[in-house]
mmCIF file of C-alpha atoms in Angstrom:
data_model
loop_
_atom_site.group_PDB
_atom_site.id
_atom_site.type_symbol
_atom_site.label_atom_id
_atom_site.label_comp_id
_atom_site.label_asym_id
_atom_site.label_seq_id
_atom_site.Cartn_x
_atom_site.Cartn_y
_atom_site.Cartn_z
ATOM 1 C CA UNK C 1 -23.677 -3.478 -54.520
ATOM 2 C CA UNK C 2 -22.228 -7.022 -54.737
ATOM 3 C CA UNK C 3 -23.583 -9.820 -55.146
ATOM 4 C CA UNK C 4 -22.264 -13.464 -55.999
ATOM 5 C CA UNK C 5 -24.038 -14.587 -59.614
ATOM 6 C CA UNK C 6 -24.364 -18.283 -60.661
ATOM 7 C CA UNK C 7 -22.687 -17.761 -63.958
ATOM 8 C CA UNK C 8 -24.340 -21.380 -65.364
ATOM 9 C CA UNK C 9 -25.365 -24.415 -63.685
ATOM 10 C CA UNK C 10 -22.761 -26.634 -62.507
ATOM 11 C CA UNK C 11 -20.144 -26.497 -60.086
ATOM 12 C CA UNK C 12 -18.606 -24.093 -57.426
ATOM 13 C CA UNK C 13 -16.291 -22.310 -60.245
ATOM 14 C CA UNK C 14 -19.753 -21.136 -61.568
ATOM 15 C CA UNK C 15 -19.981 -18.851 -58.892
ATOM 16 C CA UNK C 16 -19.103 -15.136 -59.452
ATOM 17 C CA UNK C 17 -18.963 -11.976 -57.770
ATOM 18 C CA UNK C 18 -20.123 -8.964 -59.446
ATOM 19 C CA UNK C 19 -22.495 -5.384 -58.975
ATOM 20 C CA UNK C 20 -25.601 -6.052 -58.985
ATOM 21 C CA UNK C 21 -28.578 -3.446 -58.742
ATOM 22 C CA UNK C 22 -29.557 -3.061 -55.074
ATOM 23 C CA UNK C 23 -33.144 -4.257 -53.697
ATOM 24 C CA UNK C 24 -35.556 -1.675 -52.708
ATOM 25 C CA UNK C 25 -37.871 -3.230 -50.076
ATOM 26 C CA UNK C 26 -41.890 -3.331 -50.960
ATOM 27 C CA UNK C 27 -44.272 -2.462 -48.781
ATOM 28 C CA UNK C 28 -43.427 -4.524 -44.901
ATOM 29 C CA UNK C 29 -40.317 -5.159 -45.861
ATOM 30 C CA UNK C 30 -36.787 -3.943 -44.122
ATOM 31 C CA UNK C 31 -32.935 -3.498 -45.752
ATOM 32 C CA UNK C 32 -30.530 -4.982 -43.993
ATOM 33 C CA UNK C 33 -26.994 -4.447 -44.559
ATOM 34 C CA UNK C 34 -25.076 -7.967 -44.829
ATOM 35 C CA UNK C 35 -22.424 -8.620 -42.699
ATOM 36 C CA UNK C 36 -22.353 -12.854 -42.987
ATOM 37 C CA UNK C 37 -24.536 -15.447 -45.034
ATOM 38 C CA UNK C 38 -25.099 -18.754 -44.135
ATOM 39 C CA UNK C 39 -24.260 -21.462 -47.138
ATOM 40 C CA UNK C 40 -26.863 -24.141 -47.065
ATOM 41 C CA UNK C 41 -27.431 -27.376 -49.541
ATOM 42 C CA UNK C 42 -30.113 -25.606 -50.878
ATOM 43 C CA UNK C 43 -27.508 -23.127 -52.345
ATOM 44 C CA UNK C 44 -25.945 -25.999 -53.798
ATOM 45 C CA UNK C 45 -28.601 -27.221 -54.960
ATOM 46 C CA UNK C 46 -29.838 -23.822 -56.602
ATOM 47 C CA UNK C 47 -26.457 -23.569 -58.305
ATOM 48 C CA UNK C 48 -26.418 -26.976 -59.861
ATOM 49 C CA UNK C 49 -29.768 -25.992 -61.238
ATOM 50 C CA UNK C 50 -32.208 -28.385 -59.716
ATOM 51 C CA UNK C 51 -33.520 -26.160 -56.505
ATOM 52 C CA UNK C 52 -34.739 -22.680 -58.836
ATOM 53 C CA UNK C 53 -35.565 -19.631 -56.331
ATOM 54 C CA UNK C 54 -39.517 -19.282 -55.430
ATOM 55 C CA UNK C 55 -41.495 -17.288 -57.678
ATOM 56 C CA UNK C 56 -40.653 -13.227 -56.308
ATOM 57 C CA UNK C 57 -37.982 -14.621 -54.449
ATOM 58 C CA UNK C 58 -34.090 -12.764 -55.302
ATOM 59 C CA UNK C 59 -32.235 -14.848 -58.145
ATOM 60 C CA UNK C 60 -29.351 -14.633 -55.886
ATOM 61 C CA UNK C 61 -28.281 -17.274 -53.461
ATOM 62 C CA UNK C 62 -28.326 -16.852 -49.719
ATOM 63 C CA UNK C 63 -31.277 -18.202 -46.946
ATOM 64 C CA UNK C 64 -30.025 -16.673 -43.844
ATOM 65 C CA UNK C 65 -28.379 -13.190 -43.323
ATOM 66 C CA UNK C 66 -26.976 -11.294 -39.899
ATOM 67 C CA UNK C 67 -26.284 -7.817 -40.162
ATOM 68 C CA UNK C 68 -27.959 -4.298 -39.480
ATOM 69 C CA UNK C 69 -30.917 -2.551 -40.840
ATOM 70 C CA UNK C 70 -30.184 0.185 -43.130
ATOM 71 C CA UNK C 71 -33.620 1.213 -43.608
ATOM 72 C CA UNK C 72 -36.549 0.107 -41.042
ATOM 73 C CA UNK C 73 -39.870 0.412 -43.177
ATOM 74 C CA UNK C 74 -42.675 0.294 -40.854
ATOM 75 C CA UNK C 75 -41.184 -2.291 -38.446
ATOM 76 C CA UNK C 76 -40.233 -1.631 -34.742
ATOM 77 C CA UNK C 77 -36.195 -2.052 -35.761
ATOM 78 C CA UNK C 78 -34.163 1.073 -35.454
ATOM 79 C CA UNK C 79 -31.505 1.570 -38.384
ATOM 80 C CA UNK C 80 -28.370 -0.057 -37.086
ATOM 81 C CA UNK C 81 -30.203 -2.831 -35.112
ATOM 82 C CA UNK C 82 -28.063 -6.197 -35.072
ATOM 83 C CA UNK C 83 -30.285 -8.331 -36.486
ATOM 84 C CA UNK C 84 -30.713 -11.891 -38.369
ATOM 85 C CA UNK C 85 -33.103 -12.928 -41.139
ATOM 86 C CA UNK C 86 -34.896 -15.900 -43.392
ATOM 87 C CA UNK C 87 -34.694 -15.203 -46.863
ATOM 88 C CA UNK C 88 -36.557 -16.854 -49.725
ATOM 89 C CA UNK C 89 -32.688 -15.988 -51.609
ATOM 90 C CA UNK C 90 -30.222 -12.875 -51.902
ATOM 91 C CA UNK C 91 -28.145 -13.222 -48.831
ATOM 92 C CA UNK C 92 -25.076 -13.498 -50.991
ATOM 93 C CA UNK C 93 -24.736 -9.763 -51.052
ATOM 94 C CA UNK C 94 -24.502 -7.026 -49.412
ATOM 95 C CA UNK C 95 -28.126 -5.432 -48.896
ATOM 96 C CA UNK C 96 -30.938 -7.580 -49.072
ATOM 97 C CA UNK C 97 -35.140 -6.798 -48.372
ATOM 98 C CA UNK C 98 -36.767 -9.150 -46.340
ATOM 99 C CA UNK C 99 -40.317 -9.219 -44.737
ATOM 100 C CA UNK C 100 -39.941 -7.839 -40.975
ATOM 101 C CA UNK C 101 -41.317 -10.681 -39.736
ATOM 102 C CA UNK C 102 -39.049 -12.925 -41.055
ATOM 103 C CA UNK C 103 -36.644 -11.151 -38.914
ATOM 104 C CA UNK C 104 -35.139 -11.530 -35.513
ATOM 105 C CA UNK C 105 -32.431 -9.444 -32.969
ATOM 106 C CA UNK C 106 -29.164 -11.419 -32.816
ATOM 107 C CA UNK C 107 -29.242 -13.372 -29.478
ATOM 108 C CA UNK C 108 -27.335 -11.535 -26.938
ATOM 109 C CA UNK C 109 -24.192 -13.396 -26.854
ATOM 110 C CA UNK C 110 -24.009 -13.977 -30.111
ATOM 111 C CA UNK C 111 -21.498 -12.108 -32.402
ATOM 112 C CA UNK C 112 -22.821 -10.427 -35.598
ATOM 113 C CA UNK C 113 -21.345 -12.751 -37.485
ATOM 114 C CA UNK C 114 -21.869 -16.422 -35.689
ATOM 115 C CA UNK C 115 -25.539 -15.419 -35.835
ATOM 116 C CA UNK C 116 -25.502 -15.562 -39.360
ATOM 117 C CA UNK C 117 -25.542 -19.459 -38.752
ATOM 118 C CA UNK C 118 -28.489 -19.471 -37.042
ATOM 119 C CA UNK C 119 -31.968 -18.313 -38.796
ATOM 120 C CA UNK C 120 -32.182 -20.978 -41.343
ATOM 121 C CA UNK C 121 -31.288 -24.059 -38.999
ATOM 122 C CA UNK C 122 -32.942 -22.777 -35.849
ATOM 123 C CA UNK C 123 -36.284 -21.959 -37.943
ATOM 124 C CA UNK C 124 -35.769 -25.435 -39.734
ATOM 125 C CA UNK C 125 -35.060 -27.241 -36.718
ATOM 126 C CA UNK C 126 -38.013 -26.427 -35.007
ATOM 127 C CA UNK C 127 -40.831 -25.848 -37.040
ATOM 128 C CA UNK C 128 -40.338 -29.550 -37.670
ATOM 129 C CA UNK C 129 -39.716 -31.359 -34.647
ATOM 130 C CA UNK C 130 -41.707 -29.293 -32.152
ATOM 131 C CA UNK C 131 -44.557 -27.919 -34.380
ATOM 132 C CA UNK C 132 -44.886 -30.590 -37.312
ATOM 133 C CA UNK C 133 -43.835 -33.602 -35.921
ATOM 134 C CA UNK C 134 -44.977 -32.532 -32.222
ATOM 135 C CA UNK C 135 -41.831 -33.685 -30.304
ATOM 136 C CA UNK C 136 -42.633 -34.239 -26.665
ATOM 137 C CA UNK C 137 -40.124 -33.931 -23.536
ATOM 138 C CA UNK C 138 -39.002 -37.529 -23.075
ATOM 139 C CA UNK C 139 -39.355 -38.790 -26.555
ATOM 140 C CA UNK C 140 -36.541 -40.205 -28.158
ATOM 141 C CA UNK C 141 -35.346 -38.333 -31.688
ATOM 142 C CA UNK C 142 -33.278 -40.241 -34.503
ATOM 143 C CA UNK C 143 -31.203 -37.206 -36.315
ATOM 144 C CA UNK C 144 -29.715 -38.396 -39.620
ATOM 145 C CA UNK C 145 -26.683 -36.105 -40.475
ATOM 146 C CA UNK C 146 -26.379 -34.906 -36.891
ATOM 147 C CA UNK C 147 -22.471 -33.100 -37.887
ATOM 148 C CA UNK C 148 -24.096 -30.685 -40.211
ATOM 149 C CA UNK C 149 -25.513 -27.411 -39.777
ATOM 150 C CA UNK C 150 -29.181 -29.046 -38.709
ATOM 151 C CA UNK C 151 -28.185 -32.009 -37.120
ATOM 152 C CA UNK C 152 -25.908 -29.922 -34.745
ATOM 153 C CA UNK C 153 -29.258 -27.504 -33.627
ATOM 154 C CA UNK C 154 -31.374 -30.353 -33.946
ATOM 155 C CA UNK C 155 -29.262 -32.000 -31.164
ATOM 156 C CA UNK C 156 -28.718 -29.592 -29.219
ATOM 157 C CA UNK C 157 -32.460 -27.865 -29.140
ATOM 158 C CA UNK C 158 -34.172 -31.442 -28.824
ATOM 159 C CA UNK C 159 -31.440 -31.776 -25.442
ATOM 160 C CA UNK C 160 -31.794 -28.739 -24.460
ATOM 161 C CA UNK C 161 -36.453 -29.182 -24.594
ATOM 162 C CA UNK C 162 -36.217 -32.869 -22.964
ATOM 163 C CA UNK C 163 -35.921 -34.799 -25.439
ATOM 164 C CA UNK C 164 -33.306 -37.822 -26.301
ATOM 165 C CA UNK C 165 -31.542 -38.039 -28.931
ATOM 166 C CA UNK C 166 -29.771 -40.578 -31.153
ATOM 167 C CA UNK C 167 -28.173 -39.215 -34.731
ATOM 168 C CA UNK C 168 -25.939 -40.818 -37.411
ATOM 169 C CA UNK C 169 -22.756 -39.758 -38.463
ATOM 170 C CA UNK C 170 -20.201 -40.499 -41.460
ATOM 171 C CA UNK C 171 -16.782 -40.718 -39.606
ATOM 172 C CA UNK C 172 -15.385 -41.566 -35.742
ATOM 173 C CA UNK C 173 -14.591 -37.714 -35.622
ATOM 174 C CA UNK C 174 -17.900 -36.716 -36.353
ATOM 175 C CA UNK C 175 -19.607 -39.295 -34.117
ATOM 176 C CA UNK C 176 -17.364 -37.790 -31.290
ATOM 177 C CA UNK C 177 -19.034 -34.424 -32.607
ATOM 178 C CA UNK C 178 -22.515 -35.309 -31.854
ATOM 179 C CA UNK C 179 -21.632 -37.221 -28.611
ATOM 180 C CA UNK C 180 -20.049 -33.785 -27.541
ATOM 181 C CA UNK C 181 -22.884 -32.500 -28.364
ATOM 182 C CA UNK C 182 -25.126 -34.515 -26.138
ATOM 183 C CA UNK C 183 -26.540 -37.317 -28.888
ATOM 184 C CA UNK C 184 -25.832 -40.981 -28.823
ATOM 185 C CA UNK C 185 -23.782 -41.281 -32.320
ATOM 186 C CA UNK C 186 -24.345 -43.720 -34.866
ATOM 187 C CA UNK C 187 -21.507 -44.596 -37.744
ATOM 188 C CA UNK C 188 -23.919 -45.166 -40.787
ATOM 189 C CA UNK C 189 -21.060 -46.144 -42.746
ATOM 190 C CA UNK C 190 -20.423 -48.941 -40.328
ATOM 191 C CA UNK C 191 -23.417 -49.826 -38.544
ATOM 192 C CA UNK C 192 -27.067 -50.738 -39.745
ATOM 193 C CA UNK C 193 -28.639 -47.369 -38.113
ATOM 194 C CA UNK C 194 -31.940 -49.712 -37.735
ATOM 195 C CA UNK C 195 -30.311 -52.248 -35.899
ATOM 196 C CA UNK C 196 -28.363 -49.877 -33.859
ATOM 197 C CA UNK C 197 -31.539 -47.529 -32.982
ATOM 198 C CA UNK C 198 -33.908 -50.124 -31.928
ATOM 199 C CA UNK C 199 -30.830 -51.747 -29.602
ATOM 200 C CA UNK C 200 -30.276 -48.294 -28.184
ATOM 201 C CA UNK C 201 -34.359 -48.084 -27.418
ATOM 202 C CA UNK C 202 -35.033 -51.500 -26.562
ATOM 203 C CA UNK C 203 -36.338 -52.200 -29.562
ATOM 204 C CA UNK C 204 -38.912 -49.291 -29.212
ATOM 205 C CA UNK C 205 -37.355 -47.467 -32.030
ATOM 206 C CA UNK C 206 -37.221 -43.830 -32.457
ATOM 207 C CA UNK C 207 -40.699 -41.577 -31.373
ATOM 208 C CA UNK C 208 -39.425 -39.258 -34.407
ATOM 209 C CA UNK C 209 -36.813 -39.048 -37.662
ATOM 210 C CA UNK C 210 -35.468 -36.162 -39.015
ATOM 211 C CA UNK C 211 -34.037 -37.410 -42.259
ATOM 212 C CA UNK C 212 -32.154 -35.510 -45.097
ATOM 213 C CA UNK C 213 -31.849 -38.282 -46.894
ATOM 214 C CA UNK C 214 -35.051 -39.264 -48.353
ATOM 215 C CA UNK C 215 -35.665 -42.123 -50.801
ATOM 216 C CA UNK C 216 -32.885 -44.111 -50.000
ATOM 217 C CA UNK C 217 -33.740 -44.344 -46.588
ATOM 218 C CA UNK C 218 -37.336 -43.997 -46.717
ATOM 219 C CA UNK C 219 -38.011 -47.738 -46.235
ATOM 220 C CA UNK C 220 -35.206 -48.441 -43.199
ATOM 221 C CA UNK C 221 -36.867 -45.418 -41.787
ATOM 222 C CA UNK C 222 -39.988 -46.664 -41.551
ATOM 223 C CA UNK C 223 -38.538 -49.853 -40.453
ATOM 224 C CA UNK C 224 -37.167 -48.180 -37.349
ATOM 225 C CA UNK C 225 -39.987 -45.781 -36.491
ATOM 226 C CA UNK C 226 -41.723 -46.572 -33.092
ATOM 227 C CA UNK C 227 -45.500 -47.068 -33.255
ATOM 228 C CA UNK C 228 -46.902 -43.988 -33.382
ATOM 229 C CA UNK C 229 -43.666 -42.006 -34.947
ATOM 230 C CA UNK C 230 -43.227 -39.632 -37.120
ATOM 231 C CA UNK C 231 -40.937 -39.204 -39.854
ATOM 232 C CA UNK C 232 -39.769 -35.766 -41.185
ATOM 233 C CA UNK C 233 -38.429 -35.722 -44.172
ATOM 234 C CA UNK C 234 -36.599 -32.273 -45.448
ATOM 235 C CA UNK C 235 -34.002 -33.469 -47.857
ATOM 236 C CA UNK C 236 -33.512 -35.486 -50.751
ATOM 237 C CA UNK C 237 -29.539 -35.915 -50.607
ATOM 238 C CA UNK C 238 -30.852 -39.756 -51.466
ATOM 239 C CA UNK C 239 -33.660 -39.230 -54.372
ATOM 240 C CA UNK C 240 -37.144 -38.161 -54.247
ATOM 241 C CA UNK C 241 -38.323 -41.466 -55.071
ATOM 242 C CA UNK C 242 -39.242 -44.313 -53.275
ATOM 243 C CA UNK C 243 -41.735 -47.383 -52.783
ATOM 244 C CA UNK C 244 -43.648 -47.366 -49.025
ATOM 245 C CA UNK C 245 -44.800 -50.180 -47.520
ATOM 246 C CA UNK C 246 -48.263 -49.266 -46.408
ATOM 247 C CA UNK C 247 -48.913 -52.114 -44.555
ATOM 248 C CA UNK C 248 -45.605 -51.357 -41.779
ATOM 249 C CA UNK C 249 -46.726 -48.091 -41.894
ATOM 250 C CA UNK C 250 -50.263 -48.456 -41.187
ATOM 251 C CA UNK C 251 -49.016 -51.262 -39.011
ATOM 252 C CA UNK C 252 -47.053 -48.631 -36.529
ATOM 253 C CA UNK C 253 -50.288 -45.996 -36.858
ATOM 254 C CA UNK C 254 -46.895 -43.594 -38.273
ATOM 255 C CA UNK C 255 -46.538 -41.063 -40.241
ATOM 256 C CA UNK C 256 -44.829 -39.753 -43.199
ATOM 257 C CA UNK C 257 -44.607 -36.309 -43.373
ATOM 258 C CA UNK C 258 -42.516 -33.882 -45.963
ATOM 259 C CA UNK C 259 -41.709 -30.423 -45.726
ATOM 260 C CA UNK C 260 -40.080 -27.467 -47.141
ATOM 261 C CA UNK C 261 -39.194 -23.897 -45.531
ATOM 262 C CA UNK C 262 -38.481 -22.288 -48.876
ATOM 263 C CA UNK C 263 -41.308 -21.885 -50.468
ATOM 264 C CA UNK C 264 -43.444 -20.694 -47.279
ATOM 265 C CA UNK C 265 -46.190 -18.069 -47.124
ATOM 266 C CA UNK C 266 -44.461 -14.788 -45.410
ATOM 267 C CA UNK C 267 -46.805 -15.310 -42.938
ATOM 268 C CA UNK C 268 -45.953 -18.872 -41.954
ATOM 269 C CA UNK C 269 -42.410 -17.594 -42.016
ATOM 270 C CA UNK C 270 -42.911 -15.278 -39.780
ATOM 271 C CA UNK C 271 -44.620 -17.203 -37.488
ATOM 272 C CA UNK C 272 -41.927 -19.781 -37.224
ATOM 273 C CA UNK C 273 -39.597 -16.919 -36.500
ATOM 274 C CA UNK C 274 -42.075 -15.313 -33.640
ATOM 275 C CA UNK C 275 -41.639 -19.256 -32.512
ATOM 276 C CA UNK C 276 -38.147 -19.700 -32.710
ATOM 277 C CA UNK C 277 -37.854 -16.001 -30.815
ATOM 278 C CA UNK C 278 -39.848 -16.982 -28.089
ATOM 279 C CA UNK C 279 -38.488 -20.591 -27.686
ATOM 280 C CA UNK C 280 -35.291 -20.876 -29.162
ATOM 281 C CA UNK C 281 -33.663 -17.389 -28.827
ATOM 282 C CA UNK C 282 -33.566 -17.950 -24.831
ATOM 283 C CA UNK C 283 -31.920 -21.022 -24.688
ATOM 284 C CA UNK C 284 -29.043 -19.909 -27.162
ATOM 285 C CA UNK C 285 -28.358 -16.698 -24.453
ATOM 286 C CA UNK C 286 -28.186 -19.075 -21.420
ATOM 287 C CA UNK C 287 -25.943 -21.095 -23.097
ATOM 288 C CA UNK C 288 -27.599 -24.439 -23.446
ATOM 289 C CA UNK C 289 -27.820 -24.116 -27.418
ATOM 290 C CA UNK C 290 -24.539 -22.820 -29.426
ATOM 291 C CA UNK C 291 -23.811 -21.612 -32.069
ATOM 292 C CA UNK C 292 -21.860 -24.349 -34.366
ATOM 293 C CA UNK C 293 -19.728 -22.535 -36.985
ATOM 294 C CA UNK C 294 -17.161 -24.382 -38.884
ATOM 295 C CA UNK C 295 -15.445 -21.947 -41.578
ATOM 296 C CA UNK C 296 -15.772 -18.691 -42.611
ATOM 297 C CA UNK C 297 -14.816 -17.263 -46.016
ATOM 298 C CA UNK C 298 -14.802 -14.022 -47.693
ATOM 299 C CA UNK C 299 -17.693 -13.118 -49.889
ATOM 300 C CA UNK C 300 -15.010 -13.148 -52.823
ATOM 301 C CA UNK C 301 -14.314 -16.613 -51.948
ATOM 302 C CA UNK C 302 -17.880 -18.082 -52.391
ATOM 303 C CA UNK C 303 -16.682 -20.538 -55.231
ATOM 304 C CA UNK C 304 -13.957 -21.870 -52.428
ATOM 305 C CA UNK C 305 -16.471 -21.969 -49.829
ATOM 306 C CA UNK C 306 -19.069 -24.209 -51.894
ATOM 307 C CA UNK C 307 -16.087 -26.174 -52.804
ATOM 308 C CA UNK C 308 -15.348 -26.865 -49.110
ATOM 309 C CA UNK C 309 -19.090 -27.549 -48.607
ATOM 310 C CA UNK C 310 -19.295 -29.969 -51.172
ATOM 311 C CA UNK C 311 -16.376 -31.723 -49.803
ATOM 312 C CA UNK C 312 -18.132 -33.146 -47.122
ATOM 313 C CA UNK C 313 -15.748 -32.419 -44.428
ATOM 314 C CA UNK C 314 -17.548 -29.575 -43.250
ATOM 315 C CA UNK C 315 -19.219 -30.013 -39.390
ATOM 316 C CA UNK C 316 -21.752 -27.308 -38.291
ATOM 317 C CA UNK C 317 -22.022 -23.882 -40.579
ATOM 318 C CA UNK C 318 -19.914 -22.632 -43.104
ATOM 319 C CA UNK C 319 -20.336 -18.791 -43.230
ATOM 320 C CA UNK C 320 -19.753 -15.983 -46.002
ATOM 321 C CA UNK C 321 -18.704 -12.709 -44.378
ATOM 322 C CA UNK C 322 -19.380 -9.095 -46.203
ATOM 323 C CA UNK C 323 -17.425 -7.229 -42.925
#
C-alpha cells in the first residue's frame, strides 16, 4: 500500500510517498480502507521530530481517518461500513488497524470525506471541555485559536450545549470566521485578550480556557480566569515552560489542568468516542455543528498540504484524500 514516510526531520519537503507493508489488525482491532486523513499540528510536530509516535503506535503520520472497513474483526461493523476513526498514527495511507472502539459511523449527512475532519477535533473538543474541565450550560468559554480545526468545533459544540463563547483570532477575516460561527471574536494581535475578556464578562472573566498556546500565555490566562475556572491546556505552540503564580491561582480556587489525547489507554479512547457518539454525533446530523473543512489535497501532495498548514492561513481542516 501507500503510505507518506517522513524521510528526516525537518520540513514539509521531508515528506514522501512510498509502499509500505500493510497493517494486519491484532486481536479487537478493524482495517479500514482510507479514503481522507485529517492533518493536525501534531503531524507537524511528529515530522519536525519533537512529537515521536506512542510506543505500538504506526510510525506513520495520520490521527483521524474516514473510510470503509475492509475487514471487521470481531466488531459489529459490516465490511464496507462508512466509518471514521482515532488513531494513535498511520492515517497517511491507505489501510490502517485501529481498535473498534476507537471507531465511529460517519454522521448521516456527512460525506465520506468531510468526516475525515471530524474524529480528532470532535473527540478533542469534548473530552476537555465537557468531561475534564466540566463545562456547564450557561458558562462562558474563552477559545484561543478559535479559526483552526478545534477552535471551529470548540465553538460551535460549546453553542450548540449552552454555553457562551468568546475565542481569539489572528486576522479581521478570521475574527469574522468565529463570529459566523456564533463566538464573540477577539484580535490577539491587536487587543490585550485579558482586557478584552473580562470587558466582555463584566469583569467576571472566562468560567473556562481552552488554550493551545501554553507557556506564553500561561500567566495572562490565569490572569483572566474567573474564580473557580478552569484552564485546559492541549498545546504548546508557545513553550512548555512557564512560571505560575500560586498565589492568583489559589486566589481564584482555579485550576490548571493539561492534557493529551495521543497517548491514551484504548480504553479511554474509546470511551471518549462512545461520548462523542452519543453527544456529539446528533448535533452534527441536525445541523447545529458542521463540518469546517478548508482544503483538500491529494495524498501525493502531503508535502504541499503541510506546507499550506504551516502557512498559517489555513481556517478549519485541511484534509488528505486516498479516493
Amino acid at each position: 500500500m501507500r503510505a507518506v514516510v517522513i524521510t528526516d526531520d525537518g520540513g514539509p519537503e521531508v515528506l514522501e510517498v512510498r509502499d509500505v507493508a500493510e497493517p494486519v489488525p491484532a486481536e479487537g482491532e478493524v482495517l479500514i480502507d482510507v479514503a481522507a486523513a485529517g492533518l493536525n499540528r501534531a503531524d507537524v510536530q511528529q515530522r519536525r521530530g519533537v512529537y515521536p509516535p506512542p510506543p505500538g503506535a504506526s510510525e506513520y503520520l495520520g490521527l483521524e481517518v474516514s473510510g470503509r472497513i475492509a475487514d471487521p474483526g470481531n466488531s459489529t461493523f459490516a465490511v464496507g461500513d462508512e466509518v471514521v476513526a482515532l488513531l494513535s498514527g498511520g492515517g497517511y495511507a491507505e489501510r490502517v488497524a485501529v481498535p473498534a472502539g476507537q471507531v465511529l459511523p460517519v454522521p448521516d449527512g456527512v460525506s465520506l470525506i468531510d468526516a475525515a475532519s471530524l474524529p480528532e477535533v470532535a473527540a478533542t473538543v469534548y473530552s476537555n471541555l465537557f468531561m475534564a474541565a466540566r463545562l456547564l450550560e450557561g458558562e462562558t468559554v474563552l477559545i484561543h485559536g478559535g479559526a483552526g480545526g478545534i477552535g471551529t468545533m470548540a465553538i460551535q459544540l460549546a453553542r450548540a450545549l449552552g454555553v457562551r463563547v468568546v475565542a481569539t483570532a489572528g486576522s479581521a477575516s478570521k475574527v469574522q470566521l468565529v463570529r459566523s460561527l456564533g463566538a464573540e471574536g477577539i484580535n490577539y494581535r491587536d487587543e490585550d485578550f485579558v482586557e478584552s475578556v473580562r470587558d466582555l464578562t463584566d469583569g467576571r472573566g472566562p468560567d473556562v480556557i481552552l488554550d493551545v498556546v501554553g507557556a506564553k500565555y500561561l500567566e495572562r490566562n490565569v490572569t483572566a480566569l474567573a474564580t473557580n475556572g478552569r484552564l485546559v491546556i492541549i498545546g504548546l505552540q508557545g513553550g512548555a515552560k512557564a512560571e505560575l503564580n500560586l498565589g492568583a491561582l489559589m486566589g481564584k480556587r482555579a485550576a490548571v489542568m493539561g492534557t493529551t489525547l495521543r497517548s491514551r489507554p484504548v480504553e479511554e479512547k474509546s470511551a471518549i468516542m462512545a461520548a462523542v457518539g452519543k453527544t456529539v454525533w446528533p448535533l452534527i446530523e441536525s445541523g447545529e455543528v458542521k463540518t469546517q473543512v478548508d482544503r483538500v489535497f491529494a495524498l501525493a501532495d502531503a508535502a504541499a498540504a503541510h506546507e499550506y498548514f504551516d502557512s498559517g492561513e489555513h481556517t478549519g481542516k485541511v484534509l488528505l484524500t486516498l479516493r
